[in-house]
Short mmCIF file of C-alpha atoms in Angstrom, two decimals:
data_model
loop_
_atom_site.label_atom_id
_atom_site.label_comp_id
_atom_site.label_asym_id
_atom_site.label_seq_id
_atom_site.Cartn_x
_atom_site.Cartn_y
_atom_site.Cartn_z
CA MET A 622 82.07 80.37 126.55
CA ASP A 623 84.34 83.34 126.11
CA HIS A 624 88.06 83.31 126.72
CA LEU A 625 88.55 84.07 130.41
CA PRO A 626 89.63 87.73 130.80
CA ASP A 627 91.86 87.08 133.82
CA GLU A 628 94.04 84.57 132.01
CA PRO A 629 97.45 85.71 130.74
CA ARG A 630 97.63 86.18 127.01
CA LEU A 631 99.78 83.63 125.21
CA ARG A 632 102.86 85.13 123.61
CA SER A 633 105.62 83.64 121.53
CA ASP A 634 108.41 85.24 119.54
CA SER A 635 110.87 84.42 116.79
CA THR A 636 113.94 85.38 118.81
CA GLY A 637 113.87 82.28 120.96
CA SER A 638 113.79 82.58 124.74
CA SER A 639 113.21 86.16 125.88
CA ALA A 640 115.34 85.49 128.96
CA SER A 641 118.17 84.29 126.74
CA GLN A 642 117.87 87.35 124.51
CA SER A 643 117.81 89.69 127.50
CA SER A 644 120.90 88.08 128.99
CA ARG A 645 122.69 88.21 125.66
CA SER A 646 121.88 91.88 125.07
CA LYS A 647 122.92 92.87 128.61
CA THR A 648 126.28 91.16 128.14
CA VAL A 649 126.91 93.01 124.90
CA LEU A 650 125.90 96.33 126.47
CA ARG A 651 128.34 95.82 129.33
CA GLN A 652 131.09 95.14 126.81
CA ARG A 653 130.22 98.31 124.88
CA LEU A 654 130.28 100.44 128.06
CA SER A 655 133.62 98.99 129.13
CA GLN A 656 135.08 99.71 125.70
CA LEU A 657 133.65 103.22 125.82
CA MET A 658 135.20 104.06 129.22
CA THR A 659 138.61 102.77 128.06
CA CYS A 660 138.35 104.78 124.84
CA ILE A 661 137.43 108.03 126.64
CA GLU A 662 140.50 107.78 128.88
CA ASP A 663 142.73 107.69 125.77
CA LEU A 664 141.09 110.63 123.97
CA SER A 665 142.96 113.93 123.86
CA SER A 666 140.08 116.41 123.74
CA ASP A 667 136.56 116.92 125.11
CA ASP A 668 135.20 117.17 121.54
CA GLU A 669 136.58 113.77 120.68
CA ALA A 670 135.15 112.34 123.91
CA ASP A 671 131.70 113.82 123.22
CA ALA A 672 131.71 112.41 119.71
CA GLU A 673 132.75 108.96 120.93
CA VAL A 674 130.11 108.94 123.70
CA SER A 675 127.42 109.99 121.22
CA ARG A 676 128.42 107.33 118.69
CA SER A 677 128.58 104.55 121.29
CA LEU A 678 125.23 105.48 122.82
CA ASP A 679 123.64 105.40 119.36
CA GLU A 680 125.05 101.92 118.84
CA MET A 681 123.70 100.75 122.19
CA PHE A 682 120.24 102.16 121.55
CA GLN A 683 120.21 100.41 118.18
CA LEU A 684 121.31 97.19 119.87
CA CYS A 685 118.43 97.41 122.35
CA GLY A 686 116.02 98.27 119.57
CA ARG A 687 116.85 95.09 117.68
CA PHE A 688 114.92 93.05 120.20
CA VAL A 689 111.89 95.30 120.48
CA PRO A 690 109.41 95.31 117.57
CA THR A 691 108.03 98.73 116.76
CA ASP A 692 104.69 97.99 115.05
CA ALA A 693 101.69 95.94 116.09
CA PHE A 694 99.01 94.44 113.84
CA ARG A 695 95.81 92.58 114.64
CA LEU A 696 95.00 89.24 113.00
CA HIS A 697 91.62 87.48 113.16
CA ILE A 698 91.39 83.79 112.17
CA VAL A 699 88.16 81.87 111.63
CA THR A 700 87.83 78.13 111.07
CA TRP A 701 84.45 76.53 110.40
CA ASN A 702 83.22 73.25 108.99
CA VAL A 703 80.03 74.49 107.31
CA ALA A 704 78.71 71.01 106.41
CA THR A 705 77.66 72.03 102.83
CA ALA A 706 75.22 74.60 104.26
CA GLU A 707 74.49 77.98 102.73
CA PRO A 708 75.90 80.91 104.71
CA PRO A 709 73.90 82.75 107.38
CA GLU A 710 72.60 86.24 106.70
CA ASP A 711 75.04 87.97 109.04
CA VAL A 712 78.64 87.20 110.10
CA THR A 713 79.33 90.42 112.01
CA SER A 714 79.82 88.70 115.38
CA LEU A 715 81.93 85.97 113.79
CA LEU A 716 84.33 88.60 112.45
CA GLN A 717 84.11 90.71 115.62
CA LEU A 718 83.57 93.82 113.54
CA ASP A 719 82.29 95.72 116.57
CA ALA A 720 85.55 95.25 118.50
CA GLN A 721 87.17 98.43 119.80
CA ASN A 722 90.56 97.57 118.32
CA PRO A 723 90.08 97.06 114.57
CA MET A 724 91.81 94.21 112.76
CA ASP A 725 94.46 94.45 110.06
CA LEU A 726 94.18 90.95 108.58
CA TYR A 727 91.39 88.40 108.32
CA VAL A 728 92.11 84.77 107.46
CA ILE A 729 89.04 82.57 107.04
CA GLY A 730 89.27 78.80 106.60
CA LEU A 731 86.16 76.81 105.73
CA GLN A 732 85.69 73.08 105.34
CA GLU A 733 82.92 71.15 103.57
CA VAL A 734 81.79 74.04 101.40
CA ASN A 735 79.17 72.68 99.00
CA ALA A 736 81.22 70.96 96.31
CA THR A 737 78.74 68.98 94.25
CA PRO A 738 80.01 68.83 90.64
CA LEU A 739 77.54 71.40 89.30
CA ARG A 740 78.03 73.74 92.25
CA PHE A 741 81.82 73.43 92.14
CA LEU A 742 81.93 74.29 88.43
CA SER A 743 79.72 77.35 88.93
CA ASP A 744 81.98 78.50 91.79
CA LEU A 745 84.96 78.37 89.43
CA ILE A 746 83.23 80.93 87.21
CA VAL A 747 81.92 83.27 89.90
CA GLU A 748 82.67 83.66 93.60
CA ASP A 749 80.98 81.10 95.82
CA SER A 750 78.24 82.26 98.22
CA TRP A 751 80.52 82.15 101.27
CA SER A 752 83.18 84.31 99.62
CA HIS A 753 80.49 86.73 98.49
CA LEU A 754 79.19 87.08 102.05
CA PHE A 755 82.60 87.77 103.57
CA MET A 756 83.53 90.21 100.80
CA ASP A 757 80.23 92.09 101.14
CA THR A 758 80.67 92.25 104.91
CA LEU A 759 84.32 93.28 105.05
CA ALA A 760 84.55 95.66 102.06
CA PRO A 761 82.57 98.51 103.73
CA LYS A 762 85.06 98.29 106.61
CA GLY A 763 87.98 98.85 104.24
CA PHE A 764 89.10 95.23 103.82
CA VAL A 765 90.06 93.86 100.41
CA LYS A 766 90.25 90.21 99.41
CA VAL A 767 93.93 89.63 98.70
CA THR A 768 93.68 86.04 97.50
CA SER A 769 91.84 82.76 97.99
CA VAL A 770 92.46 79.09 97.30
CA ARG A 771 89.97 76.25 97.05
CA MET A 772 90.19 72.47 96.82
CA GLN A 773 86.72 70.98 96.52
CA GLY A 774 85.12 71.72 99.92
CA LEU A 775 88.20 73.39 101.42
CA LEU A 776 88.30 77.19 101.08
CA LEU A 777 90.85 79.68 102.41
CA LEU A 778 90.34 83.45 102.17
CA LEU A 779 92.81 86.24 102.98
CA PHE A 780 91.60 89.81 103.56
CA ALA A 781 93.73 92.84 104.43
CA LYS A 782 93.04 96.45 105.32
CA ASP A 783 93.50 98.40 102.11
CA VAL A 784 96.45 100.41 103.46
CA HIS A 785 98.46 97.19 103.80
CA LEU A 786 98.00 96.00 100.21
CA PRO A 787 101.30 97.39 98.84
CA TYR A 788 103.22 95.64 101.62
CA ILE A 789 101.85 92.14 101.06
CA ARG A 790 104.14 90.46 98.55
CA ASP A 791 105.28 87.04 97.29
CA ILE A 792 101.79 85.57 97.53
CA GLN A 793 101.49 81.91 96.62
CA THR A 794 98.83 79.27 97.24
CA THR A 795 98.85 75.51 97.05
CA TYR A 796 96.90 72.44 98.14
CA THR A 797 97.38 68.79 99.09
CA ARG A 798 94.86 65.94 98.71
CA THR A 799 94.80 63.21 101.35
CA GLY A 800 91.37 61.68 100.72
CA ILE A 801 91.19 58.20 99.14
CA PHE A 802 94.96 57.59 99.21
CA GLY A 803 95.73 61.13 98.07
CA TYR A 804 93.57 61.09 94.95
CA TRP A 805 90.49 62.87 96.28
CA GLY A 806 90.28 66.39 97.67
CA ASN A 807 87.52 65.92 100.24
CA LYS A 808 90.32 65.80 102.84
CA GLY A 809 93.69 67.52 102.86
CA ALA A 810 94.93 71.10 103.10
CA VAL A 811 94.97 74.42 101.28
CA SER A 812 97.50 77.08 102.15
CA VAL A 813 98.53 80.61 101.36
CA ARG A 814 101.94 82.11 102.02
CA PHE A 815 103.00 85.73 101.70
CA SER A 816 105.41 88.34 102.93
CA PHE A 817 103.88 90.91 105.30
CA TYR A 818 106.17 93.95 105.56
CA GLY A 819 109.03 91.56 104.75
CA HIS A 820 108.11 88.81 107.24
CA MET A 821 107.30 85.38 105.80
CA MET A 822 103.98 83.91 106.96
CA CYS A 823 102.05 80.80 106.01
CA PHE A 824 98.42 79.90 106.76
CA LEU A 825 97.32 76.27 106.51
CA ASN A 826 93.65 75.24 106.45
CA CYS A 827 93.25 71.48 106.98
CA HIS A 828 90.50 68.88 107.01
CA LEU A 829 91.94 65.64 108.35
CA ALA A 830 90.62 62.09 108.57
CA ALA A 831 87.48 61.53 110.64
CA HIS A 832 86.52 59.04 113.39
CA ILE A 833 87.94 58.54 116.85
CA THR A 834 90.09 55.55 115.88
CA ASN A 835 92.13 57.49 113.29
CA ALA A 836 94.25 59.75 115.51
CA LEU A 837 97.54 58.35 114.16
CA GLN A 838 96.31 58.71 110.61
CA ARG A 839 95.55 62.38 111.25
CA VAL A 840 99.10 62.95 112.49
CA ASP A 841 100.51 61.11 109.46
CA GLU A 842 98.35 63.18 107.11
CA PHE A 843 99.53 66.44 108.65
CA GLU A 844 103.17 65.36 108.46
CA TYR A 845 102.62 64.39 104.82
CA ILE A 846 101.09 67.83 104.11
CA LEU A 847 104.09 69.59 105.67
CA GLU A 848 106.53 67.47 103.67
CA THR A 849 104.82 67.77 100.28
CA GLN A 850 103.60 71.35 100.13
CA ASP A 851 106.20 73.58 98.51
CA PHE A 852 106.45 77.10 97.17
CA ASP A 853 108.45 78.72 94.42
CA ILE A 854 110.39 80.91 96.87
CA PHE A 855 114.08 80.16 97.36
CA ASP A 856 114.32 81.04 101.08
CA THR A 857 110.95 79.58 102.16
CA PRO A 858 110.26 76.59 99.89
CA HIS A 859 108.35 74.65 102.56
CA VAL A 860 105.69 75.44 105.15
CA LEU A 861 107.99 75.20 108.16
CA ASP A 862 110.57 77.53 106.57
CA HIS A 863 108.27 80.50 107.24
CA LYS A 864 108.84 82.67 110.28
CA VAL A 865 105.22 82.30 111.40
CA VAL A 866 102.87 79.41 110.54
CA PHE A 867 99.20 79.25 111.51
CA TRP A 868 97.62 75.78 111.38
CA PHE A 869 93.86 75.49 111.69
CA GLY A 870 90.80 73.69 110.41
CA ASP A 871 88.65 70.66 111.16
CA LEU A 872 91.53 68.61 112.49
CA ASN A 873 89.05 65.96 113.66
CA PHE A 874 90.88 65.02 116.88
CA ARG A 875 88.46 63.56 119.41
CA ILE A 876 88.22 62.98 123.17
CA ALA A 877 89.47 59.46 123.93
CA ASP A 878 88.70 57.05 126.78
CA HIS A 879 86.03 59.10 128.57
CA GLY A 880 82.47 57.94 128.04
CA LEU A 881 79.67 60.02 126.55
CA HIS A 882 78.02 60.70 129.94
CA PHE A 883 81.25 61.93 131.58
CA VAL A 884 82.09 64.17 128.63
CA ARG A 885 78.67 65.78 128.58
CA SER A 886 78.51 66.26 132.35
CA SER A 887 81.97 67.91 132.30
CA ILE A 888 80.80 70.26 129.56
CA ASN A 889 77.53 71.10 131.30
CA SER A 890 79.38 71.97 134.51
CA GLY A 891 81.97 74.07 132.65
CA ARG A 892 84.84 71.83 133.82
CA PHE A 893 86.52 71.59 130.44
CA ASN A 894 89.88 70.95 132.09
CA LEU A 895 88.72 67.43 133.03
CA LEU A 896 88.74 66.57 129.32
CA TRP A 897 92.00 68.15 128.21
CA SER A 898 94.27 65.23 129.08
CA LYS A 899 92.25 62.91 126.84
CA ASP A 900 92.07 65.28 123.89
CA GLN A 901 93.80 63.34 121.13
CA LEU A 902 95.78 66.29 119.77
CA THR A 903 97.12 67.05 123.25
CA MET A 904 98.02 63.39 123.68
CA MET A 905 99.71 63.16 120.28
CA LYS A 906 101.84 66.24 120.95
CA LYS A 907 103.55 64.39 123.80
CA ASN A 908 104.99 61.85 121.38
CA GLU A 909 105.49 63.87 118.19
CA PRO A 910 108.30 66.48 118.30
CA PHE A 911 107.07 68.29 115.17
CA LEU A 912 103.66 68.79 116.80
CA GLN A 913 105.30 70.18 119.93
CA GLU A 914 106.53 73.12 117.88
CA PHE A 915 102.93 74.30 117.48
CA GLU A 916 101.34 76.33 120.26
CA GLU A 917 97.68 76.52 121.19
CA GLY A 918 95.66 78.49 123.70
CA PRO A 919 93.64 76.75 126.44
CA LEU A 920 90.43 75.07 125.31
CA ASN A 921 88.20 77.19 127.52
CA PHE A 922 85.17 76.84 125.28
CA LYS A 923 82.67 74.10 124.59
CA PRO A 924 83.66 71.35 122.18
CA THR A 925 82.49 72.46 118.76
CA TYR A 926 81.24 69.12 117.37
CA LYS A 927 78.71 67.55 116.97
CA PHE A 928 75.50 69.64 117.27
CA ASP A 929 71.98 69.17 116.08
CA HIS A 930 71.12 71.33 113.09
CA LYS A 931 70.27 74.92 114.07
CA SER A 932 70.71 74.11 117.73
CA ASP A 933 73.03 74.46 120.72
CA THR A 934 72.24 70.86 121.67
CA TYR A 935 74.79 68.14 121.14
CA ASP A 936 73.93 65.17 118.91
CA THR A 937 70.59 63.68 120.00
CA ARG A 938 70.19 61.12 117.21
CA SER A 939 68.57 57.86 118.20
CA PRO A 940 70.64 54.72 117.68
CA LYS A 941 69.90 53.23 114.28
CA THR A 942 70.53 49.92 112.64
CA TRP A 943 71.67 49.98 109.01
CA LEU A 944 72.78 46.84 107.20
CA GLY A 945 73.60 45.26 110.51
CA PHE A 946 75.71 48.18 111.83
CA ASN A 947 74.63 49.90 115.03
CA GLY A 948 74.56 53.67 114.92
CA LYS A 949 75.41 55.85 117.92
CA LYS A 950 75.50 59.45 119.04
CA ARG A 951 78.71 61.36 118.36
CA LYS A 952 80.71 62.17 121.48
CA PRO A 953 81.41 65.95 121.70
CA ALA A 954 84.96 66.92 120.71
CA TRP A 955 87.23 69.87 119.96
CA THR A 956 87.60 68.96 116.30
CA ASP A 957 88.03 72.59 115.16
CA ARG A 958 91.33 74.15 116.23
CA ILE A 959 93.73 77.02 115.66
CA LEU A 960 97.44 76.63 116.41
CA TRP A 961 100.57 78.54 115.49
CA ARG A 962 104.30 78.02 115.23
CA ILE A 963 107.16 80.51 115.48
CA LYS A 964 110.44 79.66 113.80
CA HIS A 965 112.78 80.23 116.74
CA LEU A 966 116.39 81.18 116.41
CA PRO A 967 118.87 78.60 117.70
CA SER A 968 120.06 78.96 121.28
CA GLU A 969 123.69 79.72 122.09
CA GLU A 970 124.32 76.00 122.60
CA GLU A 971 122.71 75.15 119.26
CA GLU A 972 124.74 77.87 117.55
CA GLU A 973 127.93 76.30 118.88
CA ASP A 974 126.82 72.90 117.59
CA GLU A 975 126.08 74.41 114.17
CA VAL A 976 129.25 76.47 113.95
CA ASP A 977 130.22 74.72 110.74
CA ASP A 978 126.96 75.70 109.03
CA LYS A 979 128.01 79.26 108.16
CA ALA A 980 125.12 79.95 105.78
CA SER A 981 122.51 79.05 108.41
CA THR A 982 124.22 81.17 111.05
CA SER A 983 124.38 84.18 108.73
CA THR A 984 120.69 83.90 107.82
CA ASP A 985 119.66 83.55 111.45
CA ASN A 986 121.68 86.59 112.43
CA VAL A 987 119.79 88.68 109.89
CA GLN A 988 116.43 87.42 111.19
CA ASP A 989 117.54 88.21 114.72
CA GLU A 990 117.33 91.91 113.89
CA TYR A 991 113.67 91.57 112.85
CA PRO A 992 111.87 89.42 115.42
CA VAL A 993 108.14 88.70 115.34
CA LEU A 994 106.12 88.39 118.53
CA VAL A 995 102.76 86.61 118.40
CA THR A 996 100.27 87.19 121.21
CA GLN A 997 96.97 85.35 121.31
CA ASN A 998 94.32 87.66 122.74
CA THR A 999 91.24 85.43 122.44
CA TYR A 1000 90.50 81.81 121.50
CA THR A 1001 86.88 80.77 121.58
CA SER A 1002 83.90 79.48 119.64
CA ASP A 1003 80.77 81.31 118.52
CA MET A 1004 77.72 79.32 119.59
CA SER A 1005 75.27 81.70 117.90
CA TYR A 1006 75.65 80.05 114.49
CA GLY A 1007 73.62 76.93 113.80
CA VAL A 1008 73.73 76.28 110.06
CA SER A 1009 76.20 73.43 110.57
CA ASP A 1010 76.77 70.58 113.01
CA HIS A 1011 80.05 72.34 113.85
CA LYS A 1012 80.40 75.68 115.63
CA PRO A 1013 82.94 78.16 114.24
CA VAL A 1014 86.16 78.76 116.18
CA VAL A 1015 87.84 82.17 116.19
CA ALA A 1016 91.16 83.46 117.46
CA ASP A 1017 92.43 87.02 117.69
CA PHE A 1018 96.19 87.64 117.60
CA THR A 1019 98.53 90.59 117.88
CA LEU A 1020 101.58 90.48 115.60
CA GLU A 1021 104.43 92.70 116.79
CA LEU A 1022 107.23 93.22 114.32
CA ARG A 1023 109.74 95.59 112.82
CA LYS A 1024 108.94 96.44 109.23
CA ARG A 1025 111.67 95.41 106.82
CA PHE A 1026 110.37 98.07 104.43
CA ASP A 1027 107.67 100.73 104.45
CA THR A 1028 107.82 102.06 100.89
CA PRO A 1029 105.49 100.69 98.18
CA LEU A 1030 107.01 99.49 94.91
CA VAL A 1031 105.05 102.14 93.01
CA HIS A 1032 103.82 105.56 94.08
CA VAL A 1033 100.63 106.56 92.29
CA SER A 1034 98.71 109.80 92.72
CA PRO A 1035 95.91 111.83 91.09
CA VAL A 1036 96.81 115.26 89.72
CA GLY A 1037 94.50 118.21 90.27
CA GLU A 1038 90.71 117.99 90.42
CA TRP A 1039 88.88 115.04 88.92
CA SER A 1040 85.41 115.08 87.37
CA ALA A 1041 83.70 113.62 84.31
CA ASP A 1042 83.58 117.11 82.77
CA GLN A 1043 87.21 116.97 81.63
CA ASN A 1044 90.08 114.56 81.14
CA ALA A 1045 92.03 113.83 84.30
CA LEU A 1046 95.70 113.23 85.04
CA LEU A 1047 97.54 110.81 87.27
CA THR A 1048 101.21 110.15 87.86
CA TYR A 1049 103.06 107.03 88.90
CA THR A 1050 106.65 106.46 89.91
CA VAL A 1051 108.44 103.14 90.26
CA GLN A 1052 110.25 103.49 93.59
CA GLU A 1053 112.04 100.14 93.56
CA ASP A 1054 113.12 97.90 90.72
CA PHE A 1055 110.71 95.00 90.28
CA MET A 1056 109.23 92.86 87.47
CA SER A 1057 107.14 95.63 85.96
CA SER A 1058 105.46 95.16 82.59
CA THR A 1059 103.81 97.22 79.88
CA TRP A 1060 100.75 95.06 80.63
CA ASP A 1061 100.49 96.59 84.10
CA TRP A 1062 97.53 98.87 84.63
CA ILE A 1063 96.21 101.45 87.08
CA GLY A 1064 92.67 100.95 88.36
CA LEU A 1065 90.25 103.52 89.74
CA TYR A 1066 88.64 102.01 92.83
CA LYS A 1067 85.71 103.33 94.80
CA VAL A 1068 86.49 103.37 98.53
CA GLY A 1069 85.14 100.11 99.91
CA PHE A 1070 86.19 98.00 96.91
CA LYS A 1071 86.18 94.21 97.41
CA SER A 1072 89.14 92.96 95.40
CA SER A 1073 91.71 94.06 92.82
CA SER A 1074 89.23 93.23 90.04
CA ASP A 1075 86.52 95.44 91.56
CA PHE A 1076 87.59 98.62 89.69
CA GLU A 1077 85.40 101.31 88.13
CA THR A 1078 87.76 101.79 85.21
CA PHE A 1079 91.45 101.41 84.41
CA VAL A 1080 94.21 102.78 82.21
CA TRP A 1081 97.29 101.00 80.88
CA VAL A 1082 100.69 102.14 82.03
CA ARG A 1083 103.12 103.61 79.50
CA GLU A 1084 103.30 101.10 76.64
CA ASP A 1085 106.40 102.09 74.73
CA GLU A 1086 109.06 101.32 77.37
CA LEU A 1087 109.46 100.40 80.99
CA PRO A 1088 110.12 103.35 83.32
CA GLU A 1089 113.33 103.99 85.17
CA VAL A 1090 113.34 103.95 88.95
CA ASN A 1091 112.12 107.34 90.31
CA GLU A 1092 110.99 108.48 86.85
CA VAL A 1093 107.65 110.32 87.08
CA ILE A 1094 105.20 109.09 84.42
CA GLU A 1095 102.04 111.04 83.61
CA ILE A 1096 98.91 109.30 82.28
CA THR A 1097 95.71 110.86 80.96
CA VAL A 1098 92.34 109.39 81.96
CA ASP A 1099 89.55 110.00 79.47
CA LYS A 1100 86.64 111.92 80.97
CA ASP A 1101 84.18 109.34 79.64
CA LYS A 1102 85.74 106.77 81.97
CA ILE A 1103 85.27 108.89 85.09
CA PRO A 1104 82.12 108.33 87.22
CA LEU A 1105 79.55 111.08 86.70
CA LEU A 1106 78.38 111.23 90.29
CA GLY A 1107 81.83 111.33 91.85
CA GLY A 1108 82.64 110.17 95.36
CA GLU A 1109 85.69 108.95 97.26
CA TYR A 1110 88.19 106.90 95.26
CA VAL A 1111 91.73 105.54 95.26
CA LEU A 1112 94.11 104.64 92.43
CA GLY A 1113 95.80 101.24 92.50
CA TYR A 1114 98.79 100.13 90.42
CA TYR A 1115 98.27 96.48 89.45
CA SER A 1116 101.28 94.34 88.53
CA THR A 1117 100.41 91.56 86.05
CA ASN A 1118 103.58 89.64 86.89
CA MET A 1119 102.92 89.76 90.62
CA ASN A 1120 99.12 89.46 90.22
CA ARG A 1121 98.38 92.08 92.82
CA ILE A 1122 98.19 95.76 93.70
CA VAL A 1123 101.68 97.09 94.48
CA GLY A 1124 100.86 100.77 94.91
CA LEU A 1125 97.82 102.58 96.27
CA SER A 1126 97.15 106.31 96.25
CA GLU A 1127 95.71 108.38 99.04
CA CYS A 1128 91.93 108.66 99.06
CA PHE A 1129 90.71 111.54 96.88
CA GLN A 1130 87.39 113.09 95.88
CA ILE A 1131 85.93 112.96 92.37
CA LEU A 1132 83.55 115.87 91.92
CA GLU A 1133 80.03 115.38 90.64
CA SER A 1134 79.88 116.33 86.97
CA LYS A 1135 77.59 118.99 85.50
CA ARG A 1136 76.02 116.31 83.30
CA ALA A 1137 74.92 114.33 86.37
CA VAL A 1138 73.12 117.42 87.67
CA THR A 1139 71.43 118.31 84.38
CA GLU A 1140 70.33 114.73 83.70
CA GLY A 1141 69.14 114.24 87.27
CA LEU A 1142 70.97 110.94 87.72
CA ASP A 1143 70.04 108.85 90.72
CA PRO A 1144 72.85 108.39 93.33
CA GLU A 1145 72.74 104.64 92.61
CA ASP A 1146 73.68 105.33 88.99
CA ILE A 1147 77.27 105.55 87.88
CA ASN A 1148 78.04 106.74 84.38
CA GLY A 1149 74.32 106.54 83.71
CA ILE A 1150 74.11 102.78 84.34
CA ASN A 1151 72.01 101.60 87.24
CA ARG A 1152 73.75 98.95 89.29
#
C-alpha cells in the first residue's frame, strides 16, 4: 500500500522548534529596527543615513537567511532482509528510478546476504551479486558507489550523483557484532558516516535479535551499538554526535498481544492503525528516552514479514513437531523499518541551564547558522519483490540545508581537444590545503562509471613536490592511453589519503581517432580490446 497522498509530509529540523526559532528571530529583528531608528535620528547627513539603513537591512536579511536553508537534495533509503537469496533481475521500481524528481543520494541496507564461508571469501575479492546489481542499475543514471561496508550478511551501500562526489568528505565505516554474546556477526550493525556539503550524517543498518519475546534485548542491542560505535573524527566521534542519523534495517520488532486472526483481519481490511499501539517499537519508545529522539513516518503499509517464498501471501506453513517442539505460523509484523534523528539545538531554557558549558554553547551557535531540515516524502514497502520472506521497505526524503562550502578541493580540467591520435593535456589546481600526496592520481572515467576504481586509464600527479594552493599543474596523457573510439568522459582527482575522488571535471568529448576508423573497430571495442 502506497503512502497516502493526502497525509502531511513529516518534517524535522536541526534548529529545534520552528516556533521558537521564529519567535527568537522576530525579537532580534525588532531590536535591530529600534536601534536603526535611534541611529538615524543622530546622523548628520542623508548619505550617512542611507549607508546606515543599507548596512542594517543587509544584516537583517542575513539574520533571516540563517534560518532558511537554500538547497534541497533528495535521499532514497532501502532496507531489505534478502534471506540469502540471489537478487532479482530488475530493481528499477525499488529504486524509484522513474520518479519525476531524481534522487541525489541512495543508501541501501541489506540483511542476510548470502554469507556462507566460501561465498563470503569470494565476495571479499570481487563485488557481491547484490552490489553488482545496484551498481549496474544506478551507474547509467549517473550514480557512483561512494563506499560500502559489510559484516557477514549485513551490507550497506552508499551511492551519490557524480556531481556531488567532491563534496562528500570524511567518510568512515564501522561495524558492531551482537550475535552470540558479541562474537558473531550474524546480528549487529554496519554504519557509514560522512560530511555532505559540510553537514555530518550517519547511516546505521541493523539486524537485531529475533523472536517476539526479545523486545527488550533488541533495545539493549541498539543502545549497545550506539555506545560502542566510534569514528576517528574529533567533533563527531559517536553516532549520536552527527547532525542527522538514519537508523534502519531488520529491527525485528513484532506485534504483541493481538492474536494471529486479529492481525491478519486488520491487514486484509487495511486497518493498520488497529495494530500500531501493539507494535513493539512503538511501545518501547514510550519508556526509552533515547528511542524517543528517533522519528518515524506512519506505518501505512502492510507488515513486511513473514511471506511465503515468491508470494504476497503471509506464512502458510503447517504446524510441525520437531524434537517435541510445536511449530507455528509467524504472525505478520513490521520488522523492517526506517527512522531518523535530528540533533536539535538546545532551547532557550536549556541554554540557560548550560550557561557554564561555554564550548558547547559556542559550537551550537555555529550550527545554528547551518540548519538541516529533513522531510519524509514517502514511506512504504514494495510488494512486487518475492525472492525473500521479507518485503523491502523504502523511504524518500528531502534534505534542505545551507552548504558550508561549494568549492572542490581540487579543480581538474582537460586542455584542448582529446583523441588517441596525439598526446593530451590536463591541468589540476589544489584550491584548498588538504592531505595531498605524490601518490594521488587523476583517472579518466567514461560517463556512467560505477566507482572510483572504474577508470579507463590514469596518470600520476606531479611526483617531485606537492603543489602550492592555486598553483596550476599541467600533466601530459600519453596518446596510447586514450580510448580509440572516444565518447563522453570526465577526469577525477583521486586522493590516496582520503580514499576518494576530491575533484571532478566537467564532462568533455574525446574524439574518435583516425586509427579506429581505418581499423574498423567495433563500438564495443576500446583501445582494440573487446569488453
